[in-house]
């Protein structure tokens, strides 16, 4: 088979291969994942000088150094493997661009580039959509190398510039938001800590106040009990003094009617109150008792007691059990009963 026949068949097969590859390549690029939020910030849009330099370097030095036979074989292999515009340095577009520089009048090369241009444009749009601005700029350089007057070029270049600016602004905005969120979190934590400390201080102050109020209440109750006890002692002492005064002013019987002498027969000791014994309390009770003619105690009352109402009941109970020798007439007398824990 001659070289011309071979090239003619390749010329006829190229559009078929391109059309068959469109669905696979286009679908693969359309589903390419967009950059995740918070990823590295996109590169800034290149300047005009950088874009021009990228266009001049659209075809790698390695591809440009290949001869025409190598370029045609590589271009055919790239088409078969759906490497129409990528990867960089090993795509059909680059091989045909290098061939066009070496064979500027070759109609098959021009036709191949015309057929490849729409796919490269689609790939550029997809790269812009996923904010892969470096890849978009590389593809724009290929399109511009294929056709400097392609109608889509101004829009695509503007898309790279604006897209990069928007992505950069969004990245800055997200960084500012993250910084503000962190600052707000620190402030919230500081405020929560302050509130916790304030609540702890208030709780401690409330406990201290409650303790003081309880101590004051107990002191007040103690003072009131002491006051009431003092009032009772004063009243009993006044009653005893009045009774003594009345007895002192009572008319004394005639000498001939002198009280008979009392001779005790049985004077059992009083029982010691259990509470007073446990407390080690001592005291005495002055009792006035009346003895009947048969020698039994017919009446008894407390005239004075120290301490008040501690030993009164037991003293009266003991005195009422006392027995004396019979006498000629009832006689009233006084006895002091002493209470001491040591006895």
Short mmCIF file of C-alpha atoms in Angstrom, two decimals:
data_model
loop_
_atom_site.label_atom_id
_atom_site.label_comp_id
_atom_site.label_asym_id
_atom_site.label_seq_id
_atom_site.Cartn_x
_atom_site.Cartn_y
_atom_site.Cartn_z
CA UNK A 1 0.00 0.00 0.00
CA UNK A 2 1.41 3.41 -0.96
CA UNK A 3 1.88 6.23 1.53
CA UNK A 4 -0.74 8.36 -0.27
CA UNK A 5 -3.32 5.54 -0.11
CA UNK A 6 -2.59 5.01 3.57
CA UNK A 7 -2.98 8.72 4.34
CA UNK A 8 -6.20 8.82 2.31
CA UNK A 9 -7.70 6.03 4.37
CA UNK A 10 -6.63 7.72 7.59
CA UNK A 11 -8.23 10.90 6.26
CA UNK A 12 -11.52 9.05 5.74
CA UNK A 13 -11.38 7.23 9.10
CA UNK A 14 -10.59 10.31 11.20
CA UNK A 15 -14.11 11.81 11.20
CA UNK A 16 -15.63 8.42 12.04
CA UNK A 17 -13.23 7.95 14.95
CA UNK A 18 -13.87 11.48 16.14
CA UNK A 19 -17.64 11.03 16.04
CA UNK A 20 -17.37 7.71 17.90
CA UNK A 21 -15.12 9.28 20.50
CA UNK A 22 -17.38 12.30 21.17
CA UNK A 23 -19.82 10.52 23.46
CA UNK A 24 -17.13 8.81 25.52
CA UNK A 25 -14.89 11.85 25.92
CA UNK A 26 -17.68 14.36 26.39
CA UNK A 27 -19.48 12.19 28.95
CA UNK A 28 -16.28 11.55 30.86
CA UNK A 29 -15.45 15.24 31.10
CA UNK A 30 -19.01 16.28 32.02
CA UNK A 31 -19.01 13.98 35.03
CA UNK A 32 -15.63 15.13 36.27
CA UNK A 33 -16.01 16.07 39.96
CA UNK A 34 -15.94 19.72 40.91
CA UNK A 35 -13.33 20.81 43.42
CA UNK A 36 -14.42 20.16 47.01
CA UNK A 37 -15.28 23.15 49.15
CA UNK A 38 -12.29 24.27 51.14
CA UNK A 39 -9.81 22.89 48.59
CA UNK A 40 -6.71 24.76 47.58
CA UNK A 41 -7.58 28.13 46.09
CA UNK A 42 -7.65 28.16 42.24
CA UNK A 43 -4.74 29.81 40.52
CA UNK A 44 -5.25 33.40 39.46
CA UNK A 45 -6.13 34.08 35.83
CA UNK A 46 -3.00 34.45 33.67
CA UNK A 47 -2.04 37.83 32.32
CA UNK A 48 -2.10 38.64 28.61
CA UNK A 49 1.64 38.01 28.33
CA UNK A 50 1.31 34.69 30.13
CA UNK A 51 -1.62 33.70 27.88
CA UNK A 52 0.40 34.54 24.75
CA UNK A 53 3.34 32.52 26.04
CA UNK A 54 1.00 29.61 26.79
CA UNK A 55 -0.35 29.76 23.23
CA UNK A 56 3.17 29.67 21.80
CA UNK A 57 3.94 26.67 24.00
CA UNK A 58 0.63 24.89 23.36
CA UNK A 59 2.55 22.10 21.66
CA UNK A 60 5.31 20.55 23.74
CA UNK A 61 8.90 20.61 22.60
CA UNK A 62 8.94 16.83 22.49
CA UNK A 63 6.03 16.76 20.02
CA UNK A 64 7.54 19.53 17.91
CA UNK A 65 10.76 17.53 17.67
CA UNK A 66 9.05 14.54 16.04
CA UNK A 67 9.12 14.04 12.24
CA UNK A 68 6.00 13.88 10.10
CA UNK A 69 5.78 10.08 10.07
CA UNK A 70 6.07 9.88 13.82
CA UNK A 71 3.48 12.65 14.21
CA UNK A 72 0.98 10.92 11.89
CA UNK A 73 1.40 7.58 13.69
CA UNK A 74 1.11 9.23 17.09
CA UNK A 75 -1.99 11.20 15.99
CA UNK A 76 -3.69 8.03 14.69
CA UNK A 77 -2.91 6.18 17.95
CA UNK A 78 -4.22 9.07 19.99
CA UNK A 79 -7.49 9.11 18.05
CA UNK A 80 -7.93 5.36 18.49
CA UNK A 81 -7.38 5.72 22.25
CA UNK A 82 -9.66 8.79 22.55
CA UNK A 83 -6.77 11.06 23.48
CA UNK A 84 -8.12 13.89 21.35
CA UNK A 85 -7.03 16.87 23.47
CA UNK A 86 -5.50 15.29 26.62
CA UNK A 87 -3.20 14.51 28.23
CA UNK A 88 -0.86 17.40 27.62
CA UNK A 89 2.03 16.38 25.37
CA UNK A 90 0.30 13.21 24.10
CA UNK A 91 -2.95 14.27 22.41
CA UNK A 92 -4.17 14.18 18.81
CA UNK A 93 -4.60 17.99 18.76
CA UNK A 94 -0.94 18.57 19.59
CA UNK A 95 0.26 16.05 17.04
CA UNK A 96 -1.87 17.63 14.27
CA UNK A 97 -0.78 21.15 15.27
CA UNK A 98 2.85 20.03 14.97
CA UNK A 99 2.07 18.43 11.59
CA UNK A 100 0.42 21.63 10.38
CA UNK A 101 3.60 23.58 11.18
CA UNK A 102 5.61 21.08 9.17
CA UNK A 103 2.98 20.62 6.40
CA UNK A 104 0.99 23.87 6.32
CA UNK A 105 -0.81 23.00 3.09
CA UNK A 106 -1.84 19.46 4.02
CA UNK A 107 -5.65 19.37 3.72
CA UNK A 108 -6.02 16.24 5.86
CA UNK A 109 -4.24 17.90 8.79
CA UNK A 110 -6.38 21.02 8.47
CA UNK A 111 -9.54 18.91 8.31
CA UNK A 112 -8.49 16.90 11.37
CA UNK A 113 -7.91 20.08 13.36
CA UNK A 114 -11.28 21.44 12.24
CA UNK A 115 -12.94 18.24 13.44
CA UNK A 116 -11.06 18.27 16.76
CA UNK A 117 -11.80 21.90 17.56
CA UNK A 118 -15.43 21.40 18.81
CA UNK A 119 -14.34 18.71 21.25
CA UNK A 120 -11.56 20.88 22.56
CA UNK A 121 -14.05 23.72 23.04
CA UNK A 122 -16.41 21.41 24.93
CA UNK A 123 -13.55 20.21 27.12
CA UNK A 124 -12.64 23.84 27.81
CA UNK A 125 -16.21 24.59 28.93
CA UNK A 126 -16.12 21.56 31.21
CA UNK A 127 -12.80 22.60 32.73
CA UNK A 128 -14.25 26.05 33.44
CA UNK A 129 -17.35 24.44 34.98
CA UNK A 130 -15.25 22.49 37.45
CA UNK A 131 -12.95 25.51 38.03
CA UNK A 132 -9.87 23.74 36.66
CA UNK A 133 -8.50 27.01 35.28
CA UNK A 134 -5.04 25.63 34.49
CA UNK A 135 -6.52 22.94 32.25
CA UNK A 136 -8.96 25.45 30.74
CA UNK A 137 -6.06 27.79 29.88
CA UNK A 138 -4.13 24.91 28.29
CA UNK A 139 -7.11 23.99 26.14
CA UNK A 140 -7.74 27.63 25.21
CA UNK A 141 -4.12 27.80 24.04
CA UNK A 142 -4.76 24.76 21.83
CA UNK A 143 -7.95 26.30 20.40
CA UNK A 144 -6.16 29.57 19.74
CA UNK A 145 -3.33 27.67 18.08
CA UNK A 146 -5.87 25.85 15.89
CA UNK A 147 -7.85 29.01 15.03
CA UNK A 148 -6.82 32.40 16.44
CA UNK A 149 -10.15 33.82 15.24
CA UNK A 150 -12.40 31.21 16.81
CA UNK A 151 -15.60 33.00 17.94
CA UNK A 152 -15.61 31.28 21.33
CA UNK A 153 -12.12 32.39 22.31
CA UNK A 154 -13.00 35.82 23.82
CA UNK A 155 -15.80 34.30 25.88
CA UNK A 156 -13.61 31.44 27.11
CA UNK A 157 -10.74 33.75 28.02
CA UNK A 158 -13.14 36.01 29.87
CA UNK A 159 -14.55 32.92 31.60
CA UNK A 160 -11.08 31.98 32.82
CA UNK A 161 -10.43 35.50 34.12
CA UNK A 162 -13.78 35.97 35.82
CA UNK A 163 -13.96 32.39 37.05
CA UNK A 164 -10.54 32.64 38.66
CA UNK A 165 -11.46 35.98 40.24
CA UNK A 166 -14.75 34.60 41.59
CA UNK A 167 -13.08 31.46 42.88
CA UNK A 168 -10.37 33.53 44.53
CA UNK A 169 -12.96 35.84 46.09
CA UNK A 170 -14.95 32.85 47.32
CA UNK A 171 -11.83 31.33 48.80
CA UNK A 172 -11.02 34.58 50.60
CA UNK A 173 -14.64 34.85 51.77
CA UNK A 174 -14.61 31.29 53.07
CA UNK A 175 -11.30 31.91 54.83
CA UNK A 176 -12.71 35.08 56.43
CA UNK A 177 -15.85 33.21 57.46
CA UNK A 178 -13.79 30.38 58.95
CA UNK A 179 -11.69 32.93 60.83
CA UNK A 180 -14.78 34.73 62.14
CA UNK A 181 -16.37 31.42 63.12
CA UNK A 182 -13.23 30.50 65.04
CA UNK A 183 -13.16 33.89 66.76
CA UNK A 184 -16.86 33.60 67.63
CA UNK A 185 -16.28 30.14 69.03
CA UNK A 186 -13.45 31.43 71.20
CA UNK A 187 -15.69 34.29 72.40
CA UNK A 188 -18.53 31.88 73.16
CA UNK A 189 -16.23 29.61 75.11
CA UNK A 190 -14.87 32.60 77.06
CA UNK A 191 -18.42 33.80 77.79
CA UNK A 192 -19.51 30.33 78.90
CA UNK A 193 -16.49 30.12 81.19
CA UNK A 194 -17.28 33.56 82.63
CA UNK A 195 -20.91 32.60 83.23
CA UNK A 196 -19.86 29.34 84.89
CA UNK A 197 -17.47 31.21 87.20
CA UNK A 198 -20.15 33.79 87.99
CA UNK A 199 -22.70 31.06 88.79
CA UNK A 200 -20.18 29.28 91.02
CA UNK A 201 -19.41 32.53 92.86
CA UNK A 202 -23.13 33.26 93.30
CA UNK A 203 -23.76 29.75 94.61
CA UNK A 204 -20.92 30.10 97.13
CA UNK A 205 -22.22 33.50 98.27
CA UNK A 206 -25.74 32.08 98.65
CA UNK A 207 -24.44 29.21 100.78
CA UNK A 208 -22.48 31.59 102.99
CA UNK A 209 -25.53 33.86 103.41
CA UNK A 210 -27.75 30.88 104.29
CA UNK A 211 -25.21 29.72 106.89
CA UNK A 212 -25.09 33.19 108.46
CA UNK A 213 -28.88 33.42 108.56
CA UNK A 214 -29.13 29.98 110.18
CA UNK A 215 -26.53 30.94 112.80
CA UNK A 216 -28.39 34.20 113.51
CA UNK A 217 -31.68 32.30 113.89
CA UNK A 218 -30.16 29.86 116.37
CA UNK A 219 -28.62 32.73 118.38
CA UNK A 220 -32.01 34.46 118.48
CA UNK A 221 -33.76 31.30 119.67
CA UNK A 222 -31.12 30.75 122.35
CA UNK A 223 -31.40 34.32 123.63
CA UNK A 224 -35.20 34.07 123.71
CA UNK A 225 -35.04 30.81 125.69
CA UNK A 226 -32.61 32.36 128.16
CA UNK A 227 -34.87 35.42 128.55
CA UNK A 228 -37.94 33.29 129.21
CA UNK A 229 -36.03 31.16 131.75
CA UNK A 230 -34.83 34.29 133.52
CA UNK A 231 -38.40 35.62 133.64
CA UNK A 232 -39.65 32.36 135.16
CA UNK A 233 -36.92 32.40 137.81
CA UNK A 234 -37.76 35.99 138.74
CA UNK A 235 -41.46 35.19 139.01
CA UNK A 236 -40.82 32.16 141.22
CA UNK A 237 -38.42 34.11 143.40
CA UNK A 238 -41.01 36.89 143.82
CA UNK A 239 -43.67 34.30 144.76
CA UNK A 240 -41.35 32.73 147.30
CA UNK A 241 -40.50 36.11 148.77
CA UNK A 242 -44.19 37.01 149.09
CA UNK A 243 -44.93 33.68 150.81
CA UNK A 244 -42.07 34.23 153.23
CA UNK A 245 -43.27 37.73 153.97
CA UNK A 246 -46.81 36.51 154.59
CA UNK A 247 -45.55 33.81 156.92
CA UNK A 248 -43.41 36.32 158.80
CA UNK A 249 -46.35 38.65 159.35
CA UNK A 250 -48.75 35.88 160.38
CA UNK A 251 -49.73 36.00 164.12
CA UNK A 252 -47.58 33.71 166.19
CA UNK A 253 -49.36 31.26 168.53
CA UNK A 254 -49.13 31.80 172.22
CA UNK A 255 -46.23 30.37 174.05
CA UNK A 256 -48.45 27.91 175.73
CA UNK A 257 -49.55 26.69 172.29
CA UNK A 258 -46.05 25.99 170.97
CA UNK A 259 -45.77 23.57 168.07
CA UNK A 260 -45.05 20.04 169.10
CA UNK A 261 -41.67 18.57 168.33
CA UNK A 262 -41.52 16.43 165.17
CA UNK A 263 -39.63 13.16 165.35
CA UNK A 264 -39.07 11.49 162.02
CA UNK A 265 -39.83 7.84 161.67
CA UNK A 266 -39.16 7.41 157.92
CA UNK A 267 -37.71 10.02 155.49
CA UNK A 268 -36.85 8.23 152.22
CA UNK A 269 -34.52 10.18 149.93
CA UNK A 270 -35.96 11.61 146.72
CA UNK A 271 -35.28 9.94 143.37
CA UNK A 272 -32.62 11.70 141.29
CA UNK A 273 -34.10 12.81 137.91
CA UNK A 274 -32.42 10.84 135.09
CA UNK A 275 -31.85 13.90 132.86
CA UNK A 276 -30.25 15.86 135.69
CA UNK A 277 -28.11 12.89 136.67
CA UNK A 278 -26.83 12.44 133.12
CA UNK A 279 -26.13 16.15 132.89
CA UNK A 280 -24.42 16.19 136.30
CA UNK A 281 -26.82 18.89 137.56
CA UNK A 282 -27.00 19.56 141.30
CA UNK A 283 -29.37 21.73 143.29
CA UNK A 284 -31.71 22.00 146.26
CA UNK A 285 -35.42 22.43 146.99
CA UNK A 286 -36.99 24.21 150.00
CA UNK A 287 -40.28 22.44 150.81
CA UNK A 288 -43.00 23.50 153.26
CA UNK A 289 -44.91 20.49 154.63
CA UNK A 290 -47.77 19.98 157.03
CA UNK A 291 -47.74 16.89 159.34
CA UNK A 292 -51.05 15.51 160.66
CA UNK A 293 -51.65 14.15 164.19
CA UNK A 294 -51.00 10.60 162.93
CA UNK A 295 -47.54 11.63 161.77
CA UNK A 296 -48.26 11.53 157.99
CA UNK A 297 -47.63 14.48 155.62
CA UNK A 298 -50.98 15.96 154.70
CA UNK A 299 -49.75 18.82 152.49
CA UNK A 300 -46.52 19.94 150.84
CA UNK A 301 -45.41 22.74 148.47
CA UNK A 302 -42.17 24.07 147.04
CA UNK A 303 -41.07 27.45 148.34
CA UNK A 304 -37.80 27.76 146.43
CA UNK A 305 -35.89 25.57 144.01
CA UNK A 306 -32.46 25.86 142.44
CA UNK A 307 -32.45 25.31 139.51
CA UNK A 308 -36.10 25.96 138.85
CA UNK A 309 -38.38 22.99 138.05
CA UNK A 310 -35.60 20.44 137.85
CA UNK A 311 -35.97 18.68 141.20
CA UNK A 312 -39.42 20.00 142.31
CA UNK A 313 -41.50 16.96 141.44
CA UNK A 314 -39.14 14.38 142.98
CA UNK A 315 -38.73 16.49 146.12
CA UNK A 316 -42.52 16.73 146.69
CA UNK A 317 -42.98 13.02 145.94
CA UNK A 318 -40.36 12.07 148.53
CA UNK A 319 -41.70 14.43 151.22
CA UNK A 320 -45.25 13.11 150.87
CA UNK A 321 -43.91 9.61 151.76
CA UNK A 322 -42.29 10.78 154.98
CA UNK A 323 -43.59 9.52 158.38
CA UNK A 324 -43.31 11.13 161.84
CA UNK A 325 -44.36 10.13 165.34
CA UNK A 326 -47.98 11.04 166.17
CA UNK A 327 -48.38 14.57 167.53
CA UNK A 328 -51.10 16.40 169.42
CA UNK A 329 -51.93 18.91 166.66
CA UNK A 330 -51.09 19.36 162.95
CA UNK A 331 -47.75 21.10 162.50
CA UNK A 332 -46.26 22.93 159.51
CA UNK A 333 -42.50 22.93 159.00
CA UNK A 334 -39.84 23.43 156.28
CA UNK A 335 -37.18 21.11 155.00
CA UNK A 336 -34.43 21.60 152.41
CA UNK A 337 -33.70 18.65 150.15
CA UNK A 338 -30.29 18.68 148.49
CA UNK A 339 -29.52 16.95 145.18
CA UNK A 340 -25.95 16.16 144.24
CA UNK A 341 -24.74 13.66 141.63
CA UNK A 342 -21.92 12.56 143.88
CA UNK A 343 -24.29 11.31 146.52
#
